[in-house]
CSV table of N, CA and C and ligand atoms in Angstrom, one decimal:
chain,number,residue,atom,x,y,z
A,1,MET,N,189.5,-28.1,37.0
A,1,MET,CA,189.6,-29.5,37.0
A,1,MET,C,189.1,-30.1,35.7
A,2,PRO,N,189.9,-30.9,35.0
A,2,PRO,CA,189.4,-31.5,33.7
A,2,PRO,C,188.3,-32.5,34.0
A,3,GLN,N,187.6,-32.9,32.9
A,3,GLN,CA,186.5,-33.8,33.1
A,3,GLN,C,187.0,-35.2,33.5
A,4,ARG,N,186.5,-35.8,34.5
A,4,ARG,CA,187.1,-37.0,35.1
A,4,ARG,C,186.3,-38.3,34.6
A,5,GLN,N,185.0,-38.2,34.3
A,5,GLN,CA,184.3,-39.4,34.0
A,5,GLN,C,183.4,-39.2,32.8
A,6,ILE,N,183.1,-40.3,32.2
A,6,ILE,CA,182.2,-40.3,31.0
A,6,ILE,C,181.4,-41.5,30.9
A,7,LYS,N,180.2,-41.4,30.4
A,7,LYS,CA,179.3,-42.5,30.3
A,7,LYS,C,178.8,-42.7,28.8
A,8,PHE,N,178.7,-43.9,28.4
A,8,PHE,CA,178.1,-44.3,27.1
A,8,PHE,C,176.8,-45.1,27.4
A,9,SER,N,175.8,-44.8,26.7
A,9,SER,CA,174.5,-45.6,26.7
A,9,SER,C,174.1,-45.9,25.3
A,10,PHE,N,173.7,-47.1,25.0
A,10,PHE,CA,173.2,-47.5,23.7
A,10,PHE,C,172.6,-48.9,23.8
A,11,LEU,N,172.0,-49.3,22.7
A,11,LEU,CA,171.3,-50.6,22.6
A,11,LEU,C,172.3,-51.6,22.0
A,12,ALA,N,172.4,-52.8,22.5
A,12,ALA,CA,173.2,-53.8,21.9
A,12,ALA,C,172.5,-54.2,20.6
A,13,GLU,N,173.2,-54.1,19.5
A,13,GLU,CA,172.6,-54.4,18.2
A,13,GLU,C,172.9,-55.7,17.7
A,14,PRO,N,172.1,-56.2,16.7
A,14,PRO,CA,172.3,-57.5,16.1
A,14,PRO,C,173.7,-57.7,15.5
A,15,VAL,N,174.4,-56.6,15.1
A,15,VAL,CA,175.8,-56.7,14.6
A,15,VAL,C,176.8,-57.1,15.7
A,16,ASP,N,176.3,-57.0,16.9
A,16,ASP,CA,177.3,-57.3,18.1
A,16,ASP,C,177.2,-58.8,18.5
A,17,VAL,N,176.4,-59.6,17.8
A,17,VAL,CA,176.1,-60.9,18.2
A,17,VAL,C,177.2,-61.9,18.1
A,18,ASN,N,177.3,-62.8,19.1
A,18,ASN,CA,178.3,-63.9,18.9
A,18,ASN,C,177.6,-65.2,18.4
A,19,PHE,N,178.3,-66.3,18.4
A,19,PHE,CA,177.7,-67.5,17.8
A,19,PHE,C,176.6,-68.1,18.7
A,20,GLY,N,176.6,-67.6,20.0
A,20,GLY,CA,175.6,-68.1,20.9
A,20,GLY,C,174.4,-67.2,21.0
A,21,GLY,N,174.3,-66.2,20.2
A,21,GLY,CA,173.2,-65.3,20.2
A,21,GLY,C,173.2,-64.2,21.2
A,22,LYS,N,174.3,-64.0,21.9
A,22,LYS,CA,174.5,-62.9,22.9
A,22,LYS,C,175.6,-62.0,22.3
A,23,VAL,N,175.9,-60.9,23.1
A,23,VAL,CA,176.9,-60.0,22.7
A,23,VAL,C,178.3,-60.6,22.7
A,24,HIS,N,179.0,-60.4,21.7
A,24,HIS,CA,180.4,-60.9,21.5
A,24,HIS,C,181.3,-60.3,22.5
A,25,GLY,N,182.1,-61.1,23.2
A,25,GLY,CA,183.1,-60.5,24.1
A,25,GLY,C,184.0,-59.4,23.5
A,26,GLY,N,184.3,-59.6,22.2
A,26,GLY,CA,185.1,-58.7,21.5
A,26,GLY,C,184.4,-57.3,21.3
A,27,ALA,N,183.1,-57.4,21.2
A,27,ALA,CA,182.3,-56.1,21.1
A,27,ALA,C,182.4,-55.4,22.4
A,28,ALA,N,182.2,-56.1,23.5
A,28,ALA,CA,182.3,-55.5,24.8
A,28,ALA,C,183.7,-54.9,25.1
A,29,MET,N,184.7,-55.6,24.6
A,29,MET,CA,186.1,-55.1,24.8
A,29,MET,C,186.3,-53.8,24.0
A,30,LYS,N,185.7,-53.8,22.8
A,30,LYS,CA,185.8,-52.6,22.0
A,30,LYS,C,185.1,-51.4,22.7
A,31,TRP,N,184.0,-51.6,23.2
A,31,TRP,CA,183.2,-50.5,23.9
A,31,TRP,C,184.0,-50.0,25.1
A,32,ILE,N,184.7,-51.0,25.9
A,32,ILE,CA,185.5,-50.6,27.0
A,32,ILE,C,186.6,-49.7,26.6
A,33,ASP,N,187.3,-50.1,25.5
A,33,ASP,CA,188.4,-49.3,25.0
A,33,ASP,C,188.0,-47.9,24.6
A,34,GLN,N,186.8,-47.9,23.9
A,34,GLN,CA,186.3,-46.6,23.4
A,34,GLN,C,185.9,-45.7,24.6
A,35,VAL,N,185.2,-46.2,25.6
A,35,VAL,CA,184.8,-45.3,26.6
A,35,VAL,C,186.0,-44.8,27.5
A,36,ALA,N,187.0,-45.7,27.6
A,36,ALA,CA,188.2,-45.3,28.4
A,36,ALA,C,189.0,-44.4,27.6
A,37,TYR,N,189.0,-44.5,26.3
A,37,TYR,CA,189.7,-43.6,25.4
A,37,TYR,C,189.1,-42.2,25.5
A,38,ALA,N,187.8,-42.1,25.4
A,38,ALA,CA,187.1,-40.8,25.5
A,38,ALA,C,187.4,-40.2,26.9
A,39,CYS,N,187.4,-41.0,27.9
A,39,CYS,CA,187.7,-40.5,29.3
A,39,CYS,C,189.2,-40.0,29.4
A,40,ALA,N,190.1,-40.8,28.9
A,40,ALA,CA,191.5,-40.4,28.9
A,40,ALA,C,191.8,-39.1,28.2
A,41,CYS,N,191.2,-39.0,27.0
A,41,CYS,CA,191.4,-37.8,26.2
A,41,CYS,C,190.8,-36.6,26.9
A,42,ALA,N,189.6,-36.8,27.5
A,42,ALA,CA,188.9,-35.7,28.2
A,42,ALA,C,189.8,-35.2,29.4
A,43,TRP,N,190.3,-36.2,30.1
A,43,TRP,CA,191.2,-35.8,31.3
A,43,TRP,C,192.5,-35.1,30.9
A,44,SER,N,193.1,-35.7,29.9
A,44,SER,CA,194.5,-35.2,29.6
A,44,SER,C,194.4,-34.0,28.6
A,45,GLY,N,193.4,-33.9,27.8
A,45,GLY,CA,193.3,-32.9,26.8
A,45,GLY,C,194.2,-33.3,25.6
A,46,GLU,N,194.7,-34.5,25.6
A,46,GLU,CA,195.6,-35.0,24.6
A,46,GLU,C,195.1,-36.3,23.9
A,47,TYR,N,195.6,-36.6,22.8
A,47,TYR,CA,195.4,-37.9,22.2
A,47,TYR,C,196.0,-38.9,23.1
A,48,SER,N,195.3,-40.0,23.4
A,48,SER,CA,195.8,-41.0,24.3
A,48,SER,C,195.6,-42.4,23.8
A,49,ILE,N,196.6,-43.2,24.2
A,49,ILE,CA,196.6,-44.6,23.6
A,49,ILE,C,196.6,-45.6,24.8
A,50,THR,N,196.0,-46.8,24.5
A,50,THR,CA,195.9,-47.9,25.5
A,50,THR,C,197.3,-48.5,25.6
A,51,VAL,N,197.7,-48.6,26.9
A,51,VAL,CA,199.0,-49.2,27.1
A,51,VAL,C,198.8,-50.6,27.9
A,52,TYR,N,197.7,-50.7,28.6
A,52,TYR,CA,197.4,-51.9,29.3
A,52,TYR,C,195.9,-52.1,29.6
A,53,VAL,N,195.5,-53.3,29.4
A,53,VAL,CA,194.1,-53.7,29.8
A,53,VAL,C,194.3,-54.9,30.7
A,54,GLY,N,193.7,-54.9,31.8
A,54,GLY,CA,193.9,-56.1,32.7
A,54,GLY,C,192.6,-56.6,33.3
A,55,GLY,N,192.6,-57.9,33.5
A,55,GLY,CA,191.6,-58.6,34.3
A,55,GLY,C,190.2,-58.4,33.9
A,56,ILE,N,190.0,-58.5,32.6
A,56,ILE,CA,188.5,-58.4,32.2
A,56,ILE,C,187.8,-59.7,32.5
A,57,ARG,N,186.8,-59.6,33.3
A,57,ARG,CA,186.1,-60.7,33.7
A,57,ARG,C,184.6,-60.5,33.3
A,58,PHE,N,184.1,-61.4,32.5
A,58,PHE,CA,182.7,-61.2,32.0
A,58,PHE,C,181.8,-61.9,33.0
A,59,LEU,N,181.1,-61.1,33.8
A,59,LEU,CA,180.3,-61.6,34.9
A,59,LEU,C,179.0,-62.2,34.5
A,60,ALA,N,178.4,-61.5,33.5
A,60,ALA,CA,177.1,-61.9,33.0
A,60,ALA,C,176.9,-61.6,31.5
A,61,PRO,N,176.2,-62.3,30.8
A,61,PRO,CA,176.1,-62.0,29.3
A,61,PRO,C,175.2,-60.8,29.1
A,62,ILE,N,175.4,-60.1,28.0
A,62,ILE,CA,174.6,-59.0,27.5
A,62,ILE,C,173.8,-59.6,26.3
A,63,LYS,N,172.5,-59.3,26.4
A,63,LYS,CA,171.7,-59.9,25.3
A,63,LYS,C,171.4,-58.8,24.2
A,64,ILE,N,171.2,-59.2,23.0
A,64,ILE,CA,170.9,-58.3,21.9
A,64,ILE,C,169.6,-57.5,22.3
A,65,GLY,N,169.6,-56.2,22.1
A,65,GLY,CA,168.4,-55.4,22.4
A,65,GLY,C,168.4,-54.8,23.8
A,66,GLU,N,169.4,-55.3,24.6
A,66,GLU,CA,169.4,-54.7,25.9
A,66,GLU,C,170.1,-53.3,25.9
A,67,LEU,N,169.7,-52.5,26.9
A,67,LEU,CA,170.4,-51.2,27.1
A,67,LEU,C,171.7,-51.4,27.8
A,68,VAL,N,172.8,-51.0,27.1
A,68,VAL,CA,174.1,-51.1,27.6
A,68,VAL,C,174.6,-49.8,28.2
A,69,GLU,N,175.2,-49.8,29.4
A,69,GLU,CA,175.7,-48.5,29.9
A,69,GLU,C,177.1,-48.8,30.4
A,70,LEU,N,178.0,-47.9,29.9
A,70,LEU,CA,179.4,-48.0,30.3
A,70,LEU,C,179.8,-46.8,31.1
A,71,GLU,N,180.5,-47.0,32.2
A,71,GLU,CA,180.9,-45.8,33.0
A,71,GLU,C,182.4,-45.9,33.2
A,72,ALA,N,183.1,-44.8,32.8
A,72,ALA,CA,184.5,-44.8,32.9
A,72,ALA,C,184.9,-43.6,33.8
A,73,LYS,N,185.9,-43.9,34.7
A,73,LYS,CA,186.4,-42.7,35.4
A,73,LYS,C,187.9,-42.9,35.8
A,74,VAL,N,188.6,-41.8,35.8
A,74,VAL,CA,190.0,-41.8,36.2
A,74,VAL,C,190.1,-42.1,37.7
A,75,ILE,N,190.9,-43.1,38.1
A,75,ILE,CA,191.0,-43.4,39.5
A,75,ILE,C,192.5,-43.2,40.0
A,76,TYR,N,193.4,-43.1,39.0
A,76,TYR,CA,194.8,-42.8,39.4
A,76,TYR,C,195.5,-42.2,38.2
A,77,THR,N,196.4,-41.3,38.5
A,77,THR,CA,197.3,-40.8,37.4
A,77,THR,C,198.7,-40.9,37.8
A,78,GLY,N,199.6,-41.3,36.9
A,78,GLY,CA,201.0,-41.2,37.1
A,78,GLY,C,201.5,-40.0,36.4
A,79,LYS,N,202.8,-40.1,35.9
A,79,LYS,CA,203.3,-38.9,35.2
A,79,LYS,C,202.6,-38.7,33.8
A,80,THR,N,202.5,-39.9,33.1
A,80,THR,CA,202.0,-39.8,31.7
A,80,THR,C,200.8,-40.7,31.6
A,81,SER,N,200.5,-41.5,32.6
A,81,SER,CA,199.5,-42.6,32.5
A,81,SER,C,198.2,-42.2,33.3
A,82,MET,N,197.1,-42.7,32.8
A,82,MET,CA,195.8,-42.5,33.5
A,82,MET,C,195.2,-43.9,33.6
A,83,HIS,N,194.9,-44.3,34.9
A,83,HIS,CA,194.3,-45.6,35.2
A,83,HIS,C,192.8,-45.3,35.3
A,84,ILE,N,192.1,-46.0,34.4
A,84,ILE,CA,190.6,-45.7,34.3
A,84,ILE,C,189.8,-47.0,34.6
A,85,ALA,N,188.9,-46.8,35.6
A,85,ALA,CA,188.0,-47.9,35.9
A,85,ALA,C,186.8,-47.9,35.0
A,86,VAL,N,186.5,-49.0,34.4
A,86,VAL,CA,185.3,-49.1,33.6
A,86,VAL,C,184.4,-50.2,34.1
A,87,ASP,N,183.1,-49.8,34.3
A,87,ASP,CA,182.1,-50.7,34.7
A,87,ASP,C,181.1,-50.8,33.5
A,88,VAL,N,180.6,-52.0,33.2
A,88,VAL,CA,179.7,-52.2,32.1
A,88,VAL,C,178.4,-52.8,32.8
A,89,TYR,N,177.3,-52.2,32.4
A,89,TYR,CA,176.0,-52.6,32.9
A,89,TYR,C,175.1,-52.9,31.7
A,90,ALA,N,174.1,-53.8,32.0
A,90,ALA,CA,173.1,-54.0,30.9
A,90,ALA,C,171.7,-54.3,31.6
A,91,LYS,N,170.7,-53.9,30.9
A,91,LYS,CA,169.3,-54.2,31.4
A,91,LYS,C,168.3,-54.3,30.2
A,92,LYS,N,167.3,-55.1,30.4
A,92,LYS,CA,166.2,-55.1,29.5
A,92,LYS,C,165.6,-53.7,29.4
A,93,ILE,N,165.2,-53.4,28.3
A,93,ILE,CA,164.8,-52.0,28.1
A,93,ILE,C,163.7,-51.5,29.1
A,94,LYS,N,162.8,-52.4,29.5
A,94,LYS,CA,161.8,-51.9,30.4
A,94,LYS,C,162.0,-52.3,31.8
A,95,ALA,N,163.2,-52.9,32.1
A,95,ALA,CA,163.5,-53.3,33.5
A,95,ALA,C,163.9,-52.1,34.3
A,96,ALA,N,163.7,-52.2,35.6
A,96,ALA,CA,164.0,-51.1,36.5
A,96,ALA,C,165.4,-51.1,37.0
A,97,THR,N,166.0,-52.3,37.0
A,97,THR,CA,167.4,-52.4,37.6
A,97,THR,C,168.3,-53.0,36.5
A,98,ARG,N,169.6,-52.7,36.7
A,98,ARG,CA,170.6,-53.1,35.7
A,98,ARG,C,171.5,-54.1,36.4
A,99,THR,N,172.2,-54.9,35.5
A,99,THR,CA,173.2,-55.9,36.1
A,99,THR,C,174.6,-55.4,35.6
A,100,LYS,N,175.5,-55.5,36.6
A,100,LYS,CA,176.9,-55.3,36.2
A,100,LYS,C,177.4,-56.5,35.4
A,101,THR,N,177.9,-56.3,34.2
A,101,THR,CA,178.3,-57.4,33.4
A,101,THR,C,179.8,-57.5,33.3
A,102,THR,N,180.5,-56.4,33.5
A,102,THR,CA,182.0,-56.4,33.4
A,102,THR,C,182.6,-55.3,34.2
A,103,HIS,N,183.8,-55.5,34.7
A,103,HIS,CA,184.5,-54.4,35.4
A,103,HIS,C,186.0,-54.6,35.0
A,104,CYS,N,186.7,-53.6,34.7
A,104,CYS,CA,188.1,-53.7,34.5
A,104,CYS,C,188.8,-52.4,34.7
A,105,ILE,N,190.1,-52.5,34.7
A,105,ILE,CA,191.0,-51.3,34.8
A,105,ILE,C,191.8,-51.2,33.5
A,106,ILE,N,191.8,-50.1,32.9
A,106,ILE,CA,192.5,-49.9,31.6
A,106,ILE,C,193.4,-48.7,31.7
A,107,VAL,N,194.6,-48.8,31.3
A,107,VAL,CA,195.6,-47.8,31.4
A,107,VAL,C,195.9,-47.1,30.1
A,108,PHE,N,195.7,-45.8,30.0
A,108,PHE,CA,196.0,-45.0,28.8
A,108,PHE,C,197.2,-44.1,29.1
A,109,VAL,N,198.0,-43.8,28.0
A,109,VAL,CA,199.1,-42.9,28.1
A,109,VAL,C,198.8,-41.8,27.1
A,110,ALA,N,199.0,-40.5,27.6
A,110,ALA,CA,198.8,-39.4,26.6
A,110,ALA,C,200.1,-39.2,25.8
A,111,VAL,N,199.9,-39.0,24.5
A,111,VAL,CA,201.0,-38.9,23.6
A,111,VAL,C,200.9,-37.7,22.7
A,112,ASP,N,202.1,-37.2,22.3
A,112,ASP,CA,202.1,-36.1,21.3
A,112,ASP,C,202.1,-36.6,19.9
A,113,HIS,N,202.3,-35.8,18.9
A,113,HIS,CA,202.2,-36.2,17.5
A,113,HIS,C,203.3,-37.2,17.1
A,114,ASP,N,204.4,-37.2,17.9
A,114,ASP,CA,205.4,-38.2,17.6
A,114,ASP,C,205.3,-39.5,18.4
A,115,ASN,N,204.2,-39.6,19.1
A,115,ASN,CA,204.0,-40.8,19.9
A,115,ASN,C,204.9,-40.8,21.2
A,116,ASN,N,205.3,-39.6,21.6
A,116,ASN,CA,206.1,-39.6,22.8
A,116,ASN,C,205.1,-39.3,24.0
A,117,ALA,N,205.3,-40.1,25.1
A,117,ALA,CA,204.4,-39.9,26.2
A,117,ALA,C,204.5,-38.5,26.8
A,118,VAL,N,203.4,-37.9,27.1
A,118,VAL,CA,203.4,-36.5,27.7
A,118,VAL,C,202.7,-36.5,29.0
A,119,GLU,N,203.1,-35.5,29.8
A,119,GLU,CA,202.5,-35.4,31.2
A,119,GLU,C,201.0,-35.2,31.2
A,120,VAL,N,200.4,-35.7,32.2
A,120,VAL,CA,198.9,-35.5,32.3
A,120,VAL,C,198.6,-34.8,33.6
A,121,PRO,N,197.5,-34.1,33.7
A,121,PRO,CA,197.1,-33.4,35.0
A,121,PRO,C,197.0,-34.5,36.1
A,122,LYS,N,197.3,-34.1,37.3
A,122,LYS,CA,197.3,-35.1,38.4
A,122,LYS,C,195.9,-35.2,38.9
A,123,TRP,N,195.4,-36.4,39.1
A,123,TRP,CA,194.1,-36.7,39.8
A,123,TRP,C,194.4,-36.8,41.3
A,124,ILE,N,193.7,-35.9,42.0
A,124,ILE,CA,193.9,-36.0,43.5
A,124,ILE,C,192.6,-36.3,44.1
A,125,PRO,N,192.5,-37.6,44.6
A,125,PRO,CA,191.2,-38.0,45.2
A,125,PRO,C,190.9,-37.2,46.5
A,126,GLN,N,189.6,-36.8,46.6
A,126,GLN,CA,189.2,-36.1,47.8
A,126,GLN,C,188.3,-36.9,48.8
A,127,THR,N,187.4,-37.7,48.2
A,127,THR,CA,186.5,-38.4,49.0
A,127,THR,C,187.1,-39.8,49.4
A,128,ALA,N,186.5,-40.4,50.5
A,128,ALA,CA,187.0,-41.7,51.0
A,128,ALA,C,186.8,-42.7,49.8
A,129,ALA,N,185.7,-42.6,49.1
A,129,ALA,CA,185.5,-43.6,48.0
A,129,ALA,C,186.6,-43.5,46.9
A,130,ASP,N,186.9,-42.2,46.6
A,130,ASP,CA,188.0,-42.0,45.6
A,130,ASP,C,189.4,-42.4,46.1
A,131,LYS,N,189.6,-42.2,47.4
A,131,LYS,CA,190.9,-42.6,47.9
A,131,LYS,C,191.0,-44.2,47.9
A,132,THR,N,189.9,-44.8,48.2
A,132,THR,CA,189.9,-46.3,48.1
A,132,THR,C,190.2,-46.8,46.7
A,133,LEU,N,189.6,-46.1,45.7
A,133,LEU,CA,189.8,-46.4,44.3
A,133,LEU,C,191.3,-46.2,43.9
A,134,GLU,N,191.9,-45.1,44.4
A,134,GLU,CA,193.3,-44.9,44.1
A,134,GLU,C,194.2,-46.0,44.7
A,135,LYS,N,193.8,-46.4,45.9
A,135,LYS,CA,194.6,-47.5,46.6
A,135,LYS,C,194.5,-48.8,45.7
A,136,TYR,N,193.3,-49.0,45.3
A,136,TYR,CA,193.0,-50.2,44.4
A,136,TYR,C,193.9,-50.2,43.2
A,137,ALA,N,194.0,-49.0,42.5
A,137,ALA,CA,194.8,-48.9,41.3
A,137,ALA,C,196.3,-49.1,41.6
A,138,ILE,N,196.7,-48.6,42.8
A,138,ILE,CA,198.1,-48.7,43.1
A,138,ILE,C,198.4,-50.2,43.5
A,139,ASN,N,197.5,-50.8,44.2
A,139,ASN,CA,197.6,-52.2,44.5
A,139,ASN,C,197.8,-53.1,43.3
A,140,LEU,N,196.9,-52.8,42.3
A,140,LEU,CA,196.9,-53.6,41.0
A,140,LEU,C,198.2,-53.3,40.3
A,141,MET,N,198.7,-52.1,40.4
A,141,MET,CA,200.0,-51.7,39.7
A,141,MET,C,201.1,-52.6,40.3
A,142,GLU,N,201.1,-52.7,41.6
A,142,GLU,CA,202.2,-53.5,42.2
A,142,GLU,C,202.1,-55.0,41.8
A,143,ARG,N,200.9,-55.5,41.8
A,143,ARG,CA,200.7,-56.9,41.4
A,143,ARG,C,201.0,-57.1,39.9
A,144,ARG,N,200.8,-56.1,39.1
A,144,ARG,CA,201.1,-56.2,37.7
A,144,ARG,C,202.6,-56.4,37.4
A,145,LYS,N,203.4,-55.8,38.3
A,145,LYS,CA,204.9,-56.0,38.2
A,145,LYS,C,205.2,-57.4,38.2
A,146,GLU,N,204.6,-58.2,39.1
A,146,GLU,CA,204.8,-59.6,39.2
A,146,GLU,C,204.3,-60.3,37.9
A,147,ILE,N,203.1,-59.9,37.5
A,147,ILE,CA,202.5,-60.5,36.3
A,147,ILE,C,203.4,-60.2,35.1
A,148,ASP,N,203.9,-59.0,35.0
A,148,ASP,CA,204.8,-58.6,33.9
A,148,ASP,C,206.0,-59.5,33.8
A,149,GLN,N,206.6,-59.7,35.0
A,149,GLN,CA,207.8,-60.6,35.1
A,149,GLN,C,207.5,-62.0,34.6
A,150,THR,N,206.3,-62.5,35.0
A,150,THR,CA,205.9,-63.9,34.6
A,150,THR,C,205.7,-63.9,33.1
A,151,MET,N,205.2,-62.8,32.6
A,151,MET,CA,204.8,-62.9,31.1
A,151,MET,C,206.0,-62.5,30.2
A,152,LYS,N,207.1,-61.9,30.9
A,152,LYS,CA,208.2,-61.3,30.1
A,152,LYS,C,208.8,-62.3,29.0
A,153,PRO,N,209.1,-63.5,29.4
A,153,PRO,CA,209.7,-64.4,28.4
A,153,PRO,C,208.7,-64.7,27.2
A,154,PHE,N,207.4,-64.5,27.4
A,154,PHE,CA,206.5,-64.8,26.3
A,154,PHE,C,206.2,-63.5,25.5
A,155,ILE,N,206.5,-62.4,26.0
A,155,ILE,CA,206.2,-61.1,25.4
A,155,ILE,C,207.4,-60.7,24.4
A,156,GLU,N,208.6,-61.0,24.9
A,156,GLU,CA,209.8,-60.5,24.1
A,156,GLU,C,209.8,-61.3,22.8
A,157,ASN,N,210.3,-60.5,21.7
A,157,ASN,CA,210.3,-61.0,20.4
A,157,ASN,C,211.4,-62.2,20.3
B,201,LIG,C1,202.5,-45.9,25.2
B,201,LIG,C2,203.9,-45.8,24.7
B,201,LIG,C3,204.1,-44.5,23.8
B,201,LIG,C4,204.8,-45.6,26.0
B,201,LIG,O1,206.1,-45.7,25.6
B,201,LIG,P1,207.3,-45.3,26.6
B,201,LIG,O2,207.4,-43.9,26.7
B,201,LIG,O3,208.5,-46.1,26.1
B,201,LIG,O4,206.9,-46.0,27.9
B,201,LIG,P2,207.2,-45.8,29.4
B,201,LIG,O5,208.0,-46.9,29.8
B,201,LIG,O6,207.9,-44.4,29.6
B,201,LIG,O7,205.8,-45.7,30.1
B,201,LIG,C5,204.9,-44.7,29.8
B,201,LIG,C6,203.8,-44.9,30.9
B,201,LIG,O8,203.2,-46.1,30.6
B,201,LIG,C7,203.1,-46.9,31.8
B,201,LIG,N1,203.2,-48.3,31.6
B,201,LIG,C8,204.1,-48.9,30.9
B,201,LIG,N2,203.9,-50.3,30.9
B,201,LIG,C9,202.8,-50.4,31.7
B,201,LIG,C10,202.0,-51.6,32.1
B,201,LIG,N3,202.3,-52.8,31.7
B,201,LIG,N4,200.9,-51.3,32.8
B,201,LIG,C11,200.5,-50.1,33.1
B,201,LIG,N5,201.2,-49.0,32.8
B,201,LIG,C12,202.3,-49.2,32.1
B,201,LIG,C13,204.3,-46.4,32.6
B,201,LIG,O9,204.2,-46.7,34.0
B,201,LIG,C14,204.4,-44.9,32.3
B,201,LIG,O10,203.4,-44.3,33.1
B,201,LIG,P3,203.9,-43.0,34.1
B,201,LIG,O11,204.5,-42.0,33.2
B,201,LIG,O12,202.6,-42.5,34.6
B,201,LIG,O13,204.8,-43.5,35.1
B,201,LIG,C15,204.4,-47.1,23.9
B,201,LIG,O14,204.5,-48.1,24.8
B,201,LIG,C16,203.4,-47.4,22.8
B,201,LIG,O15,203.4,-46.7,21.8
B,201,LIG,N6,202.7,-48.5,23.0
B,201,LIG,C17,201.7,-48.9,22.0
B,201,LIG,C18,200.3,-48.3,22.4
B,201,LIG,C19,199.2,-48.7,21.3
B,201,LIG,O16,199.5,-48.7,20.2
B,201,LIG,N7,198.0,-49.0,21.8
B,201,LIG,C20,197.0,-49.4,21.0
B,201,LIG,C21,197.0,-50.9,20.9
B,201,LIG,S1,196.5,-51.5,19.4
């Protein structure tokens, strides 16, 4: 079984600051992409690229100096795609509990040297919790078809 999940932990640094003195949304999005990239490459054993990021909701701000923890795990695989759930947490360095600041699903596709999509190992959920997560990914995929249709006129060149 390939590695299914990965965690990043680090301190939010002054370079991550926005104009309001907290962590920039763009910095958080970069971390999400990076942890999901590491997760997708570990699962597929291939170079992988982001094909879709959806529904990022910033629930709470992250402050500079806080300990940031990102947890990424594969929750659904198609033929070439990997749907990865990412949760972002933050806490003051001496605090006992952490706060969830963001959650999103990000989809990666494994590609070869010519940028052709290649097959990935199948993730087969075993536990009730993992089966629920797989259903969640499939539900979002169905809803995304409607969103894609709505966005189509604005996406085409
Ligand atoms: C990823 C890429 C190679 C796929 O190209 P493609 O082979 O023509 O795409 P396909 O239509 O065959 O789709 C490949 C997979 O992506 C999935 N996919 C396509 N659009 C999707 C969307 N909107 N949401 C989720 N998954 C999507 C497909 O379902 C398919 O998965 P599956 O094989 O598991 O069923 C191509 O779209 C690409 O290069 N995109 C740019 C990626 C990139 O540069 N990312 C960094 C952004 S800066």
